[in-house]
């Protein structure tokens, strides 16, 4: 996952969610570096239920919908290379998957997967083409409503600074245990076992990569478990990047630091599972100094407690390596454990009004 923290970074979600928590959203005027991140107050920028910047209609199987989001929700009308968004599906009539992308044809990757009747959310960084982004129902045989909430965006231009974000034109399948891509051999990731992986693919350089923005997918699990992704050679963190149930595949967004171009993957399940990692972009290696640059940290758990329905609690994320000045944004993983009922979690900047968006959706027991 994404236990990374930085200057103007981002927010996300899902039974393991990535969230961006800002000390104060970065103002666009202070972030001029290409590839720099500009945080905004979370805003809903697309909703098929009401026709917000998309047609007012449920998305059909195989259908691609264009979300014209530039100029909305704090997003400028130009100078945007990619957007950081939360994608939520509601009331799907059949299982399937959603792919978010920019121009050209939809890549052969999936941002989130869902079952019939399941409300699911996940984070994504999506390159911008034309007036916005496109969303496709790639697998479902039914229909589904789709919501897109904006968390922030990356400045356009040629990134050169350490910590600047380089979006890939299209997602790249960089690791796949089914084919051996990015691995020493082709084989499922064994139960309670780890493997060293080297992300590779078109547009991803062999050197100079500090961290990768990825979607991690578990394929065909026979036992429940989780996938942990972290920098090669360091201690395995407590937090997982993806949780999955038996006989149900799943996907989750993550930002994973690399060490020497490598990362480690661990399967906590008692049975082997195939793992796929799709890279959507990367952050340049080096010590970040420019506003909006990303600085990865070693994972550290900052909060663990119970929540009652409707309850709000403050969580301190600064300190222990997280800078304190205004404008700092922390990228965190949020996990819900054994919920008694379905619901949602919202994470946002303290001392401001709660936004009308959700960071993570979950079902009872999920």
Coordinates of C-alpha atoms in Angstrom, one line a residue:
X1 CA 0.0 0.0 0.0
X2 CA 0.3 3.4 0.8
X3 CA 1.5 4.5 3.9
X4 CA 3.4 7.3 2.3
X5 CA 3.3 10.8 3.4
X6 CA 4.2 13.9 1.6
X7 CA 3.8 17.5 0.7
X8 CA 0.5 18.1 -1.3
X9 CA -0.5 14.5 -1.9
X10 CA -3.8 12.7 -1.9
X11 CA -6.8 10.8 -0.6
X12 CA -8.5 7.4 -1.3
X13 CA -10.3 4.5 0.2
X14 CA -11.9 0.9 0.2
X15 CA -11.9 -2.0 2.7
X16 CA -8.5 -0.8 2.8
X17 CA -8.5 2.8 1.8
X18 CA -5.9 5.3 0.9
X19 CA -6.8 8.7 2.2
X20 CA -5.3 12.0 1.9
X21 CA -5.4 14.1 5.0
X22 CA -4.4 17.7 4.6
X23 CA -3.1 20.2 7.2
X24 CA -4.4 22.7 4.6
X25 CA -5.2 22.0 1.0
X26 CA -2.4 23.3 -1.2
X27 CA -3.3 26.3 -3.2
X28 CA -2.7 26.0 -6.9
X29 CA -0.6 29.2 -6.9
X30 CA 2.0 27.7 -4.6
X31 CA 2.4 24.5 -6.7
X32 CA 3.9 25.4 -10.1
X33 CA 6.3 22.5 -10.6
X34 CA 5.2 20.0 -13.3
X35 CA 4.2 16.8 -11.7
X36 CA 3.4 18.6 -8.4
X37 CA 0.3 17.7 -6.5
X38 CA -2.5 20.2 -5.7
X39 CA -4.9 19.1 -3.0
X40 CA -8.5 20.4 -3.1
X41 CA -11.4 20.1 -0.6
X42 CA -13.0 16.8 -1.7
X43 CA -15.8 17.5 -4.2
X44 CA -18.2 15.3 -6.2
X45 CA -17.4 15.9 -9.9
X46 CA -19.4 13.1 -11.6
X47 CA -22.5 11.1 -10.7
X48 CA -24.6 9.0 -13.1
X49 CA -27.6 9.1 -10.7
X50 CA -28.2 12.8 -11.3
X51 CA -26.3 13.4 -14.5
X52 CA -23.4 15.4 -12.9
X53 CA -20.9 16.0 -15.7
X54 CA -21.9 12.6 -17.2
X55 CA -25.2 11.3 -18.8
X56 CA -27.9 10.7 -16.3
X57 CA -28.1 6.9 -16.8
X58 CA -26.7 3.8 -15.3
X59 CA -23.5 2.5 -16.9
X60 CA -24.1 -0.7 -19.0
X61 CA -21.8 -3.6 -19.5
X62 CA -19.0 -2.7 -21.8
X63 CA -20.1 1.0 -22.0
X64 CA -17.6 3.8 -21.8
X65 CA -18.7 7.1 -20.2
X66 CA -16.8 10.4 -20.5
X67 CA -16.8 12.6 -17.3
X68 CA -16.2 16.2 -18.3
X69 CA -14.7 17.3 -15.0
X70 CA -12.1 20.0 -15.9
X71 CA -13.2 23.3 -14.5
X72 CA -15.4 21.7 -11.8
X73 CA -14.9 21.0 -8.1
X74 CA -11.8 23.1 -7.8
X75 CA -10.2 21.6 -10.9
X76 CA -8.8 24.2 -13.3
X77 CA -9.8 24.1 -17.0
X78 CA -6.3 23.4 -18.1
X79 CA -2.7 22.6 -16.9
X80 CA -3.8 19.3 -15.4
X81 CA -1.9 16.0 -16.3
X82 CA -3.8 13.7 -14.0
X83 CA -6.5 13.7 -11.3
X84 CA -6.6 11.9 -8.0
X85 CA -10.2 10.6 -7.5
X86 CA -12.3 8.3 -5.4
X87 CA -14.5 6.1 -7.6
X88 CA -17.6 4.5 -6.1
X89 CA -20.0 2.0 -7.6
X90 CA -23.6 1.7 -6.2
X91 CA -26.3 -0.9 -6.7
X92 CA -24.7 -3.0 -9.3
X93 CA -27.1 -5.6 -10.8
X94 CA -24.2 -8.0 -11.5
X95 CA -20.6 -8.5 -10.6
X96 CA -18.0 -6.6 -12.6
X97 CA -15.2 -4.1 -12.7
X98 CA -14.5 -0.5 -13.5
X99 CA -11.6 0.9 -15.4
X100 CA -10.8 4.7 -15.4
X101 CA -8.5 6.1 -18.1
X102 CA -7.7 9.1 -20.2
X103 CA -7.4 9.0 -24.0
X104 CA -7.3 6.1 -26.4
X105 CA -8.7 2.7 -25.7
X106 CA -9.4 1.3 -22.3
X107 CA -6.3 -0.5 -20.9
X108 CA -6.7 -4.2 -20.0
X109 CA -6.6 -3.3 -16.3
X110 CA -9.2 -2.8 -13.6
X111 CA -9.4 -0.1 -10.9
X112 CA -12.0 -1.8 -8.7
X113 CA -14.1 -4.9 -8.7
X114 CA -17.6 -5.5 -7.3
X115 CA -20.2 -8.1 -6.7
X116 CA -24.0 -7.8 -7.3
X117 CA -25.6 -5.3 -4.9
X118 CA -22.2 -4.3 -3.4
X119 CA -21.2 -0.7 -2.8
X120 CA -17.5 -0.4 -3.3
X121 CA -15.0 2.5 -3.5
X122 CA -11.4 2.8 -4.4
X123 CA -8.8 5.5 -5.1
X124 CA -7.3 6.1 -8.6
X125 CA -4.9 8.4 -10.3
X126 CA -6.2 8.9 -13.8
X127 CA -4.5 10.8 -16.7
X128 CA -6.6 13.6 -18.2
X129 CA -7.5 13.7 -21.9
X130 CA -9.6 16.4 -23.5
X131 CA -12.1 17.8 -20.9
X132 CA -11.7 15.0 -18.3
X133 CA -11.5 11.2 -17.9
X134 CA -13.4 8.2 -19.1
X135 CA -14.9 5.3 -17.1
X136 CA -15.7 1.9 -18.5
X137 CA -17.7 -1.1 -17.1
X138 CA -15.3 -3.7 -18.3
X139 CA -16.7 -6.9 -16.9
X140 CA -20.3 -6.6 -15.6
X141 CA -23.2 -8.2 -17.4
X142 CA -25.6 -5.7 -15.8
X143 CA -25.8 -2.0 -15.0
X144 CA -24.2 0.1 -12.2
X145 CA -24.2 3.7 -11.0
X146 CA -20.8 5.4 -10.8
X147 CA -19.7 8.3 -8.7
X148 CA -16.4 10.2 -8.9
X149 CA -15.1 12.4 -6.1
X150 CA -12.1 14.7 -6.7
X151 CA -9.3 14.8 -4.1
X152 CA -6.7 16.7 -6.1
X153 CA -4.7 17.0 -9.3
X154 CA -1.2 17.0 -10.7
X155 CA 0.3 19.9 -12.7
X156 CA 0.9 19.4 -16.4
X157 CA 4.3 19.7 -18.0
X158 CA 7.5 17.6 -18.0
X159 CA 8.4 16.5 -14.5
X160 CA 12.0 17.0 -13.5
X161 CA 12.0 17.5 -9.7
X162 CA 12.5 14.7 -7.1
X163 CA 9.1 13.6 -5.9
X164 CA 7.3 14.8 -9.0
X165 CA 4.6 12.6 -10.4
X166 CA 5.0 11.0 -13.9
X167 CA 1.6 9.7 -15.2
X168 CA 1.8 6.9 -17.7
X169 CA -0.3 7.4 -20.8
X170 CA -2.0 4.0 -20.1
X171 CA -1.8 1.6 -17.2
X172 CA 1.0 -1.0 -17.5
X173 CA 0.7 -4.5 -16.2
X174 CA 4.0 -4.5 -14.4
X175 CA 3.8 -7.6 -12.2
X176 CA 1.8 -10.8 -12.9
X177 CA 2.3 -14.1 -11.1
X178 CA 0.3 -15.9 -13.9
X179 CA 2.9 -14.9 -16.5
X180 CA 6.0 -14.3 -14.4
X181 CA 6.1 -10.6 -15.5
X182 CA 8.3 -8.7 -13.0
X183 CA 9.2 -11.8 -11.1
X184 CA 12.0 -14.4 -11.2
X185 CA 9.5 -17.2 -12.2
X186 CA 5.9 -17.8 -13.0
X187 CA 4.0 -19.1 -10.0
X188 CA 1.2 -18.0 -7.7
X189 CA 2.2 -16.3 -4.5
X190 CA 2.3 -19.0 -1.9
X191 CA 0.3 -18.9 1.4
X192 CA 2.0 -16.8 4.1
X193 CA 4.9 -16.3 1.7
X194 CA 6.7 -13.3 0.2
X195 CA 8.3 -12.6 -3.1
X196 CA 10.6 -9.9 -4.6
X197 CA 9.2 -8.2 -7.6
X198 CA 10.6 -5.6 -10.1
X199 CA 7.9 -3.6 -11.8
X200 CA 8.6 -3.2 -15.5
X201 CA 6.7 -2.1 -18.6
X202 CA 6.4 0.5 -21.3
X203 CA 7.1 4.0 -19.9
X204 CA 8.4 2.8 -16.6
X205 CA 12.2 3.5 -16.4
X206 CA 14.6 1.1 -14.9
X207 CA 16.1 3.7 -12.6
X208 CA 15.1 7.0 -10.9
X209 CA 11.8 5.7 -9.6
X210 CA 11.1 6.5 -5.9
X211 CA 7.6 5.1 -5.7
X212 CA 4.9 3.7 -8.0
X213 CA 1.2 4.3 -8.0
X214 CA -0.5 1.0 -8.6
X215 CA -3.6 -1.1 -8.6
X216 CA -3.1 -4.4 -6.9
X217 CA -5.4 -7.3 -7.7
X218 CA -5.9 -10.7 -6.2
X219 CA -7.1 -13.3 -8.7
X220 CA -9.0 -16.5 -7.8
X221 CA -8.3 -16.7 -4.0
X222 CA -9.5 -19.8 -2.3
X223 CA -8.9 -18.6 1.2
X224 CA -9.4 -15.1 2.8
X225 CA -6.3 -13.0 3.3
X226 CA -4.4 -9.9 2.3
X227 CA -1.6 -8.7 0.1
X228 CA 1.1 -6.4 1.6
X229 CA 3.4 -4.4 -0.7
X230 CA 6.4 -2.5 0.7
X231 CA 10.0 -1.5 -0.3
X232 CA 12.4 -4.3 -0.9
X233 CA 14.6 -5.3 2.0
X234 CA 12.8 -3.4 4.7
X235 CA 10.6 -4.7 7.5
X236 CA 7.1 -5.8 6.5
X237 CA 4.6 -3.2 7.7
X238 CA 1.5 -3.9 9.7
X239 CA -0.9 -2.5 7.1
X240 CA -1.9 -4.4 4.0
X241 CA -2.5 -3.0 0.6
X242 CA -5.4 -5.2 -0.3
X243 CA -7.8 -7.5 1.6
X244 CA -9.8 -10.2 -0.1
X245 CA -12.3 -12.9 0.7
X246 CA -12.3 -16.6 -0.3
X247 CA -13.5 -17.1 -3.9
X248 CA -13.7 -13.3 -4.5
X249 CA -11.1 -11.4 -6.3
X250 CA -10.5 -7.8 -5.3
X251 CA -8.5 -4.7 -6.3
X252 CA -7.1 -1.8 -4.3
X253 CA -5.1 1.3 -5.1
X254 CA -1.7 1.8 -3.5
X255 CA 1.5 3.9 -3.6
X256 CA 4.5 1.8 -2.9
X257 CA 8.1 3.0 -2.5
X258 CA 10.8 1.1 -4.3
X259 CA 14.3 0.2 -3.1
X260 CA 16.8 -0.5 -5.9
X261 CA 13.9 -0.7 -8.3
X262 CA 12.3 -3.6 -6.3
X263 CA 9.4 -4.1 -4.0
X264 CA 8.2 -7.1 -1.8
X265 CA 4.8 -8.7 -1.9
X266 CA 3.4 -10.9 0.9
X267 CA 0.3 -13.1 0.9
X268 CA -1.2 -13.5 4.4
X269 CA -3.7 -16.2 3.3
X270 CA -3.1 -19.9 4.0
X271 CA -3.4 -20.8 0.3
X272 CA -1.6 -19.5 -2.8
X273 CA -3.1 -16.7 -4.9
X274 CA -2.3 -15.0 -8.1
X275 CA -1.4 -11.4 -7.8
X276 CA -1.4 -8.7 -10.5
X277 CA 0.1 -5.2 -10.1
X278 CA -0.8 -2.5 -12.7
X279 CA 1.3 0.7 -12.6
X280 CA -0.5 4.0 -13.5
X281 CA 2.4 6.3 -12.8
X282 CA 5.5 6.9 -10.7
X283 CA 7.2 9.5 -8.5
X284 CA 10.8 10.5 -9.2
X285 CA 13.4 9.4 -6.7
X286 CA 15.3 11.9 -4.6
X287 CA 14.6 14.2 -1.6
X288 CA 11.6 16.4 -2.5
X289 CA 12.0 20.1 -2.1
X290 CA 9.4 21.7 -4.4
X291 CA 5.9 22.4 -3.3
X292 CA 3.6 19.5 -4.3
X293 CA 6.4 16.9 -4.4
X294 CA 6.0 13.5 -2.8
X295 CA 8.1 12.1 0.0
X296 CA 7.6 8.4 1.0
X297 CA 8.1 7.4 4.6
X298 CA 8.3 4.0 6.4
X299 CA 4.9 2.8 7.3
X300 CA 3.7 3.7 10.8
X301 CA 0.3 3.0 12.4
X302 CA -1.1 6.3 13.8
X303 CA -4.5 5.2 15.0
X304 CA -6.5 2.1 15.9
X305 CA -9.9 2.4 17.8
X306 CA -13.5 1.5 17.6
X307 CA -16.1 3.8 16.0
X308 CA -19.8 4.2 16.7
X309 CA -22.3 5.1 13.9
X310 CA -22.2 8.8 13.2
X311 CA -19.1 9.4 15.4
X312 CA -16.3 11.8 14.4
X313 CA -12.8 11.4 15.9
X314 CA -9.6 13.4 15.4
X315 CA -6.5 11.6 14.3
X316 CA -3.0 13.1 14.4
X317 CA -0.8 12.2 11.5
X318 CA 2.0 14.8 11.9
X319 CA 5.3 14.1 13.6
X320 CA 7.5 11.0 13.3
X321 CA 8.7 12.2 9.9
X322 CA 5.5 13.8 8.7
X323 CA 6.1 17.6 8.2
X324 CA 4.0 20.0 10.2
X325 CA 3.8 23.2 8.1
X326 CA 0.6 24.3 6.5
X327 CA 0.0 22.8 3.1
X328 CA 1.3 19.4 4.0
X329 CA -0.8 16.5 2.9
X330 CA -0.4 12.9 4.3
X331 CA -1.2 9.9 2.3
X332 CA -2.6 7.2 4.6
X333 CA -4.2 3.8 4.5
X334 CA -7.6 3.4 6.2
X335 CA -8.8 -0.1 7.1
X336 CA -12.2 -1.0 8.6
X337 CA -12.3 -4.2 10.7
X338 CA -15.4 -6.4 11.3
X339 CA -18.2 -3.8 10.7
X340 CA -21.5 -4.9 12.2
X341 CA -23.4 -3.1 9.4
X342 CA -22.7 -1.5 6.1
X343 CA -21.7 2.1 5.9
X344 CA -18.9 4.5 5.0
X345 CA -15.9 6.4 6.3
X346 CA -15.0 10.0 5.5
X347 CA -11.5 11.4 6.2
X348 CA -10.9 15.1 5.8
X349 CA -8.9 18.1 7.0
X350 CA -9.5 19.0 10.6
X351 CA -11.1 22.3 11.7
X352 CA -13.2 22.5 8.5
X353 CA -16.7 21.3 7.6
X354 CA -17.0 17.6 6.7
X355 CA -17.2 17.3 2.9
X356 CA -20.2 15.7 1.2
X357 CA -18.1 12.8 -0.1
X358 CA -17.1 9.3 1.2
X359 CA -13.6 8.0 1.5
X360 CA -14.6 4.4 1.8
X361 CA -17.7 2.2 1.5
X362 CA -18.0 -1.1 3.2
X363 CA -20.6 -3.9 3.8
X364 CA -21.4 -5.8 7.0
X365 CA -18.5 -8.0 7.9
X366 CA -16.3 -6.7 5.1

